Amino acid sequence: MLKKLQRKWEVDSGRMILILLSFALGGSLCGWAAHKILLLISPNINLVWILFYLIIITLLWPFFVLLISIPLGQFSFFQNFLKRIFYQLLGGKNSGPPVLAIFASGAGSNAENLLQYFNVSEQGEPAKISLIVCNNSTAGVISIAEKFEVPVLHIKKKNFEEGDHYLPTLKHYGITHIILAGFLWKIPSQIVKEYKGKILNIHPALLPKYGGAGMYGKNVHNAVIAAGELQSGITIHEVDEVYDNGKTIFQQECKLEPGETADSLAKKIHQLEHKHFAEVVKDWLSKK
Ligand code: GRF
C-alpha cells in the first residue's frame, strides 16, 4: 500500500516519511486545536458538539497540514496535493489557470523556449509549466528543467505503453494540458482519451506530408530534401490516437535554398518553432 502511494506520488522513501509525518502532525495539531476551540464555545460534549468537531477538523486540516509541511520541507508537495483534491471536488473541472506538462526526448530547445515564456516572462501568464516528462536520461531537456526548477518525470517504455501508468502522476501535478516538444514515443490511447483535445504537438514539416511513424528529426528534413520540395515548415497540431494526425492549429512555411542540407533546414525550422510555438500555445489555451 505504502509502496503504491510512493510510486503514485513519485517520491523517494525519505520524502515519503516526511510526507506521512506532515499528515500525522498536521492532523493531530488540527484535532487538538478544534477540541480547544469547541471547549471554549461549549464545554458540554454531546452529539451536536461531536458533529461540529468533525466539521471543524475537516475544514481546518488542510491549513494545519500545509503549516506543518513548511518546516518539514514538503510545502510544494502538499500545495499540489490539495490543489488536486479541490480539482477532484469540482468534478474534474479545473477552475484555475492551465497547468502544463512538456513531453520531450531530446535537446529541449523548444521546451526551454516555452519555460522562458510561461514560467519566467509575464507574457505566458496565467499558464504554468509544472512538469517535464522525459524518456531519455541523457537528454539535454533534463538540465534545462533543472535550470528552471521544474520537476522531471523519467518514464520507462514498458510502463508508458501500459497506457494509464503515469496518469496518476500527471493528475498529482494537476496537469491540465500536455505539450509535446520533440517527444518521440506515441502517446497511448488512455492518455489521449483522458486529455482529449488538450494535447498539442509540434512537427518539423508541413503535415500531412512527411508525418507518421519514423518521421522525426533529420529523417523528416532528409525526406523533404530528397523529394525536391521547394518549401518546408512547421505544423502545430492537436494529438489524437494516430501519429501526426490531429487537427492543425498553425502552420508556417520556409523556403528551401539550392544545396540545402538536413542541418541547415533543421536550423531554419528551429528558428520558426522558437518564434511561434509559445504564442500559438498561449492562444490555443485561451480558446480551450
Ligand atoms: C523539433 O524540431 C520538433 O519540431 C521536433 O523535434 C525537434 C525537437 O527539438 N518534433 P528540441 O529538442 O526542442 O530542440
Tab-separated table of C-alpha atoms and ligand atoms in Angstrom:
chain	number	residue	atom	x	y	z
A	1	MET	CA	0.000	0.000	0.000
A	2	LEU	CA	2.740	2.479	1.012
A	3	LYS	CA	4.873	1.389	-1.952
A	4	LYS	CA	1.918	2.010	-4.262
A	5	LEU	CA	1.434	5.512	-2.847
A	6	GLN	CA	5.164	6.189	-3.118
A	7	ARG	CA	5.062	5.224	-6.800
A	8	LYS	CA	1.934	7.297	-7.407
A	9	TRP	CA	3.466	10.373	-5.785
A	10	GLU	CA	6.899	9.716	-7.387
A	11	VAL	CA	8.795	10.328	-4.127
A	12	ASP	CA	11.723	8.502	-2.509
A	13	SER	CA	11.461	6.773	0.908
A	14	GLY	CA	12.939	9.726	2.826
A	15	ARG	CA	10.401	12.114	1.330
A	16	MET	CA	7.597	9.627	1.915
A	17	ILE	CA	8.431	9.571	5.656
A	18	LEU	CA	8.376	13.386	5.811
A	19	ILE	CA	5.036	13.476	3.960
A	20	LEU	CA	3.462	10.938	6.315
A	21	LEU	CA	4.891	12.850	9.280
A	22	SER	CA	3.314	16.072	7.959
A	23	PHE	CA	-0.045	14.289	7.667
A	24	ALA	CA	0.243	12.859	11.207
A	25	LEU	CA	1.479	16.034	12.929
A	26	GLY	CA	-0.805	18.345	10.945
A	27	GLY	CA	-3.802	16.086	11.639
A	28	SER	CA	-3.052	15.859	15.399
A	29	LEU	CA	-2.494	19.602	15.695
A	30	CYS	CA	-5.770	20.193	13.877
A	31	GLY	CA	-7.640	17.769	16.185
A	32	TRP	CA	-6.146	19.442	19.253
A	33	ALA	CA	-6.970	22.979	18.026
A	34	ALA	CA	-10.560	22.047	17.078
A	35	HIS	CA	-11.038	20.448	20.505
A	36	LYS	CA	-9.778	23.593	22.280
A	37	ILE	CA	-11.913	25.935	20.167
A	38	LEU	CA	-15.078	23.910	20.771
A	39	LEU	CA	-14.478	23.581	24.514
A	40	LEU	CA	-14.256	27.361	24.703
A	41	ILE	CA	-17.598	27.686	22.919
A	42	SER	CA	-19.358	24.840	24.702
A	43	PRO	CA	-17.836	22.708	27.489
A	44	ASN	CA	-20.640	20.079	27.258
A	45	ILE	CA	-19.635	17.275	24.933
A	46	ASN	CA	-22.700	15.821	23.219
A	47	LEU	CA	-23.732	14.637	19.756
A	48	VAL	CA	-24.014	18.162	18.307
A	49	TRP	CA	-20.612	19.013	19.794
A	50	ILE	CA	-19.049	15.961	18.091
A	51	LEU	CA	-20.732	16.877	14.814
A	52	PHE	CA	-19.262	20.393	14.971
A	53	TYR	CA	-15.907	18.922	15.936
A	54	LEU	CA	-15.926	16.757	12.800
A	55	ILE	CA	-16.923	19.696	10.608
A	56	ILE	CA	-14.205	21.914	12.086
A	57	ILE	CA	-11.408	19.351	11.656
A	58	THR	CA	-12.497	18.678	8.066
A	59	LEU	CA	-12.262	22.392	7.292
A	60	LEU	CA	-9.068	23.050	9.229
A	61	TRP	CA	-6.860	20.068	8.384
A	62	PRO	CA	-5.593	21.403	5.015
A	63	PHE	CA	-4.395	24.538	6.773
A	64	PHE	CA	-2.600	22.625	9.558
A	65	VAL	CA	-1.031	20.064	7.237
A	66	LEU	CA	0.247	22.875	4.981
A	67	LEU	CA	1.611	24.678	8.045
A	68	ILE	CA	3.482	21.609	9.326
A	69	SER	CA	4.772	20.802	5.833
A	70	ILE	CA	6.767	24.082	5.747
A	71	PRO	CA	9.410	23.170	8.387
A	72	LEU	CA	9.480	19.602	7.045
A	73	GLY	CA	10.275	20.942	3.540
A	74	GLN	CA	7.159	19.393	1.942
A	75	PHE	CA	5.137	22.517	1.175
A	76	SER	CA	5.234	22.116	-2.625
A	77	PHE	CA	4.022	18.512	-2.346
A	78	PHE	CA	1.030	19.471	-0.191
A	79	GLN	CA	0.267	22.527	-2.266
A	80	ASN	CA	-0.089	20.237	-5.325
A	81	PHE	CA	-1.884	17.573	-3.293
A	82	LEU	CA	-4.538	19.995	-2.053
A	83	LYS	CA	-4.928	21.559	-5.498
A	84	ARG	CA	-5.645	18.092	-6.828
A	85	ILE	CA	-8.249	17.379	-4.145
A	86	PHE	CA	-10.070	20.635	-4.875
A	87	TYR	CA	-9.821	19.863	-8.590
A	88	GLN	CA	-11.499	16.499	-7.979
A	89	LEU	CA	-14.116	18.037	-5.678
A	90	LEU	CA	-15.024	20.363	-8.528
A	91	GLY	CA	-15.848	17.268	-10.549
A	92	GLY	CA	-12.596	17.323	-12.509
A	93	LYS	CA	-13.318	20.786	-13.857
A	94	ASN	CA	-10.253	22.908	-13.435
A	95	SER	CA	-11.310	26.386	-12.498
A	96	GLY	CA	-7.765	27.693	-12.245
A	97	PRO	CA	-5.236	28.530	-14.937
A	98	PRO	CA	-3.917	25.758	-17.222
A	99	VAL	CA	-1.115	23.628	-15.796
A	100	LEU	CA	1.181	22.248	-18.475
A	101	ALA	CA	3.439	19.232	-18.806
A	102	ILE	CA	6.020	19.224	-21.578
A	103	PHE	CA	6.958	15.844	-23.004
A	104	ALA	CA	10.407	15.928	-24.641
A	105	SER	CA	13.063	13.394	-25.641
A	106	GLY	CA	15.975	15.475	-26.896
A	107	ALA	CA	17.925	18.718	-26.689
A	108	GLY	CA	14.892	20.607	-25.450
A	109	SER	CA	15.349	23.975	-27.170
A	110	ASN	CA	11.566	24.215	-27.634
A	111	ALA	CA	10.971	23.230	-24.017
A	112	GLU	CA	13.427	25.929	-22.940
A	113	ASN	CA	11.632	28.481	-25.065
A	114	LEU	CA	8.263	27.538	-23.551
A	115	LEU	CA	9.668	27.578	-19.999
A	116	GLN	CA	11.106	31.039	-20.567
A	117	TYR	CA	7.770	32.255	-21.951
A	118	PHE	CA	5.345	30.649	-19.486
A	119	ASN	CA	7.353	30.397	-16.249
A	120	VAL	CA	9.632	33.428	-16.415
A	121	SER	CA	8.282	36.190	-18.652
A	122	GLU	CA	4.904	37.643	-17.889
A	123	GLN	CA	3.612	37.098	-21.409
A	124	GLY	CA	2.743	33.471	-20.738
A	125	GLU	CA	0.636	34.204	-17.693
A	126	PRO	CA	-1.592	32.756	-16.378
A	127	ALA	CA	-0.466	29.261	-17.554
A	128	LYS	CA	2.426	27.440	-15.873
A	129	ILE	CA	4.617	24.507	-16.843
A	130	SER	CA	4.740	22.235	-13.797
A	131	LEU	CA	6.350	19.094	-15.150
A	132	ILE	CA	8.811	17.884	-17.784
A	133	VAL	CA	8.256	14.304	-18.900
A	134	CYS	CA	11.284	12.632	-20.477
A	135	ASN	CA	12.082	9.144	-21.753
A	136	ASN	CA	15.823	9.692	-22.172
A	137	SER	CA	18.068	10.099	-19.131
A	138	THR	CA	20.824	11.805	-21.169
A	139	ALA	CA	18.544	14.305	-22.933
A	140	GLY	CA	19.516	17.982	-22.798
A	141	VAL	CA	15.989	18.874	-21.687
A	142	ILE	CA	16.751	17.474	-18.211
A	143	SER	CA	19.372	20.121	-17.384
A	144	ILE	CA	17.033	22.745	-18.836
A	145	ALA	CA	14.282	21.590	-16.444
A	146	GLU	CA	16.769	21.820	-13.562
A	147	LYS	CA	17.723	25.351	-14.604
A	148	PHE	CA	14.046	26.388	-14.461
A	149	GLU	CA	13.472	24.322	-11.277
A	150	VAL	CA	10.716	22.264	-12.833
A	151	PRO	CA	10.447	18.594	-11.750
A	152	VAL	CA	11.266	15.871	-14.272
A	153	LEU	CA	9.288	12.665	-14.555
A	154	HIS	CA	11.539	9.975	-16.047
A	155	ILE	CA	9.379	7.457	-17.839
A	156	LYS	CA	10.019	3.862	-18.870
A	157	LYS	CA	8.760	2.456	-22.170
A	158	LYS	CA	7.125	-0.629	-20.645
A	159	ASN	CA	5.212	1.444	-18.103
A	160	PHE	CA	4.321	4.158	-20.630
A	161	GLU	CA	2.870	1.615	-23.035
A	162	GLU	CA	0.607	0.258	-20.292
A	163	GLY	CA	-1.313	3.447	-21.090
A	164	ASP	CA	-2.573	4.625	-17.730
A	165	HIS	CA	0.534	4.003	-15.621
A	166	TYR	CA	1.597	7.656	-15.475
A	167	LEU	CA	-1.885	9.190	-15.377
A	168	PRO	CA	-1.962	9.378	-11.543
A	169	THR	CA	1.343	11.272	-11.605
A	170	LEU	CA	0.062	13.724	-14.204
A	171	LYS	CA	-3.046	14.233	-12.059
A	172	HIS	CA	-0.910	14.575	-8.959
A	173	TYR	CA	0.863	17.538	-10.574
A	174	GLY	CA	-2.535	18.937	-11.581
A	175	ILE	CA	-1.651	18.732	-15.286
A	176	THR	CA	-4.486	20.060	-17.436
A	177	HIS	CA	-2.730	20.200	-20.841
A	178	ILE	CA	0.205	18.382	-22.448
A	179	ILE	CA	2.667	19.881	-24.926
A	180	LEU	CA	4.821	17.549	-26.999
A	181	ALA	CA	8.081	19.287	-27.896
A	182	GLY	CA	10.274	16.773	-29.675
A	183	PHE	CA	8.804	13.718	-27.923
A	184	LEU	CA	9.494	10.516	-29.807
A	185	TRP	CA	7.092	7.954	-28.356
A	186	LYS	CA	3.498	7.542	-29.453
A	187	ILE	CA	1.028	8.770	-26.831
A	188	PRO	CA	-1.048	5.823	-25.556
A	189	SER	CA	-4.780	5.990	-26.166
A	190	GLN	CA	-5.615	6.153	-22.428
A	191	ILE	CA	-3.693	9.432	-22.141
A	192	VAL	CA	-5.197	10.752	-25.395
A	193	LYS	CA	-8.690	9.948	-24.050
A	194	GLU	CA	-8.044	11.480	-20.642
A	195	TYR	CA	-6.631	14.660	-22.255
A	196	LYS	CA	-8.910	14.725	-25.293
A	197	GLY	CA	-8.287	17.915	-27.281
A	198	LYS	CA	-5.744	19.031	-24.689
A	199	ILE	CA	-2.505	17.673	-26.181
A	200	LEU	CA	-0.523	19.733	-28.673
A	201	ASN	CA	2.442	18.594	-30.783
A	202	ILE	CA	4.962	20.462	-32.882
A	203	HIS	CA	6.100	18.749	-36.060
A	204	PRO	CA	9.062	19.967	-38.161
A	205	ALA	CA	7.331	19.755	-41.575
A	206	LEU	CA	4.130	20.772	-43.295
A	207	LEU	CA	1.702	17.996	-42.405
A	208	PRO	CA	0.023	15.946	-43.773
A	209	LYS	CA	3.222	15.409	-45.767
A	210	TYR	CA	6.280	13.956	-44.013
A	211	GLY	CA	4.470	12.738	-40.912
A	212	GLY	CA	3.852	9.372	-39.295
A	213	ALA	CA	5.999	6.708	-37.621
A	214	GLY	CA	9.749	7.237	-38.095
A	215	MET	CA	9.273	10.806	-39.317
A	216	TYR	CA	11.192	12.760	-36.703
A	217	GLY	CA	14.321	14.921	-36.535
A	218	LYS	CA	16.663	14.658	-39.511
A	219	ASN	CA	14.592	11.852	-41.089
A	220	VAL	CA	11.942	14.462	-41.864
A	221	HIS	CA	14.372	17.009	-43.306
A	222	ASN	CA	16.187	14.361	-45.393
A	223	ALA	CA	12.872	13.186	-46.815
A	224	VAL	CA	11.802	16.751	-47.666
A	225	ILE	CA	15.124	17.460	-49.435
A	226	ALA	CA	15.150	14.085	-51.241
A	227	ALA	CA	11.642	14.784	-52.582
A	228	GLY	CA	12.897	18.048	-54.125
A	229	GLU	CA	10.445	20.202	-52.173
A	230	LEU	CA	10.844	23.950	-52.562
A	231	GLN	CA	9.464	24.631	-49.123
A	232	SER	CA	9.078	23.063	-45.711
A	233	GLY	CA	7.868	24.478	-42.397
A	234	ILE	CA	6.302	23.691	-39.059
A	235	THR	CA	2.925	22.306	-38.044
A	236	ILE	CA	1.410	22.658	-34.597
A	237	HIS	CA	-1.497	20.279	-34.191
A	238	GLU	CA	-3.696	18.580	-31.634
A	239	VAL	CA	-2.896	14.957	-30.886
A	240	ASP	CA	-5.207	12.017	-31.414
A	241	GLU	CA	-4.611	8.249	-31.475
A	242	VAL	CA	-2.903	8.375	-34.903
A	243	TYR	CA	0.668	9.686	-35.420
A	244	ASP	CA	0.777	13.333	-36.624
A	245	ASN	CA	-2.905	13.276	-37.479
A	246	GLY	CA	-4.884	15.635	-35.185
A	247	LYS	CA	-6.435	18.971	-36.041
A	248	THR	CA	-3.942	21.526	-37.387
A	249	ILE	CA	-3.754	24.663	-35.269
A	250	PHE	CA	-0.930	26.509	-37.017
A	251	GLN	CA	1.467	26.187	-39.955
A	252	GLN	CA	4.296	28.380	-41.156
A	253	GLU	CA	6.442	27.805	-44.240
A	254	CYS	CA	10.091	28.421	-45.001
A	255	LYS	CA	11.903	28.214	-48.340
A	256	LEU	CA	14.490	25.610	-49.268
A	257	GLU	CA	17.614	27.003	-50.947
A	258	PRO	CA	19.748	25.159	-53.507
A	259	GLY	CA	22.254	22.990	-51.636
A	260	GLU	CA	20.029	22.879	-48.539
A	261	THR	CA	21.128	20.159	-46.068
A	262	ALA	CA	19.232	18.473	-43.246
A	263	ASP	CA	21.301	20.521	-40.787
A	264	SER	CA	20.656	23.881	-42.450
A	265	LEU	CA	16.964	23.075	-42.773
A	266	ALA	CA	16.781	21.965	-39.115
A	267	LYS	CA	18.202	25.377	-38.169
A	268	LYS	CA	15.532	27.229	-40.173
A	269	ILE	CA	12.814	25.042	-38.683
A	270	HIS	CA	14.063	25.633	-35.137
A	271	GLN	CA	14.004	29.390	-35.748
A	272	LEU	CA	10.370	29.175	-36.861
A	273	GLU	CA	9.487	26.990	-33.882
A	274	HIS	CA	11.106	29.326	-31.368
A	275	LYS	CA	9.402	32.311	-32.957
A	276	HIS	CA	5.852	30.919	-32.952
A	277	PHE	CA	5.371	27.949	-30.610
A	278	ALA	CA	4.821	29.755	-27.297
A	279	GLU	CA	2.382	32.297	-28.742
A	280	VAL	CA	0.441	29.554	-30.517
A	281	VAL	CA	0.232	27.514	-27.285
A	282	LYS	CA	-0.985	30.581	-25.404
A	283	ASP	CA	-3.700	31.360	-27.975
A	284	TRP	CA	-4.762	27.719	-28.108
A	285	LEU	CA	-5.044	27.585	-24.308
A	286	SER	CA	-7.142	30.721	-24.233
A	287	LYS	CA	-9.678	29.094	-26.575
A	288	LYS	CA	-9.962	25.861	-24.569
B	1	GRF	C1	11.812	19.997	-33.145
B	1	GRF	O1	12.245	20.335	-34.425
B	1	GRF	C2	10.403	19.489	-33.177
B	1	GRF	O2	9.639	20.004	-34.197
B	1	GRF	C3	10.603	18.013	-33.411
B	1	GRF	O3	11.764	17.677	-32.683
B	1	GRF	C4	12.606	18.818	-32.590
B	1	GRF	C5	12.938	18.982	-31.139
B	1	GRF	O4	13.915	19.957	-30.954
B	1	GRF	N1	9.406	17.272	-33.064
B	1	GRF	P1	14.285	20.432	-29.472
B	1	GRF	O5	14.599	19.194	-28.666
B	1	GRF	O6	13.102	21.161	-28.953
B	1	GRF	O7	15.479	21.314	-29.632
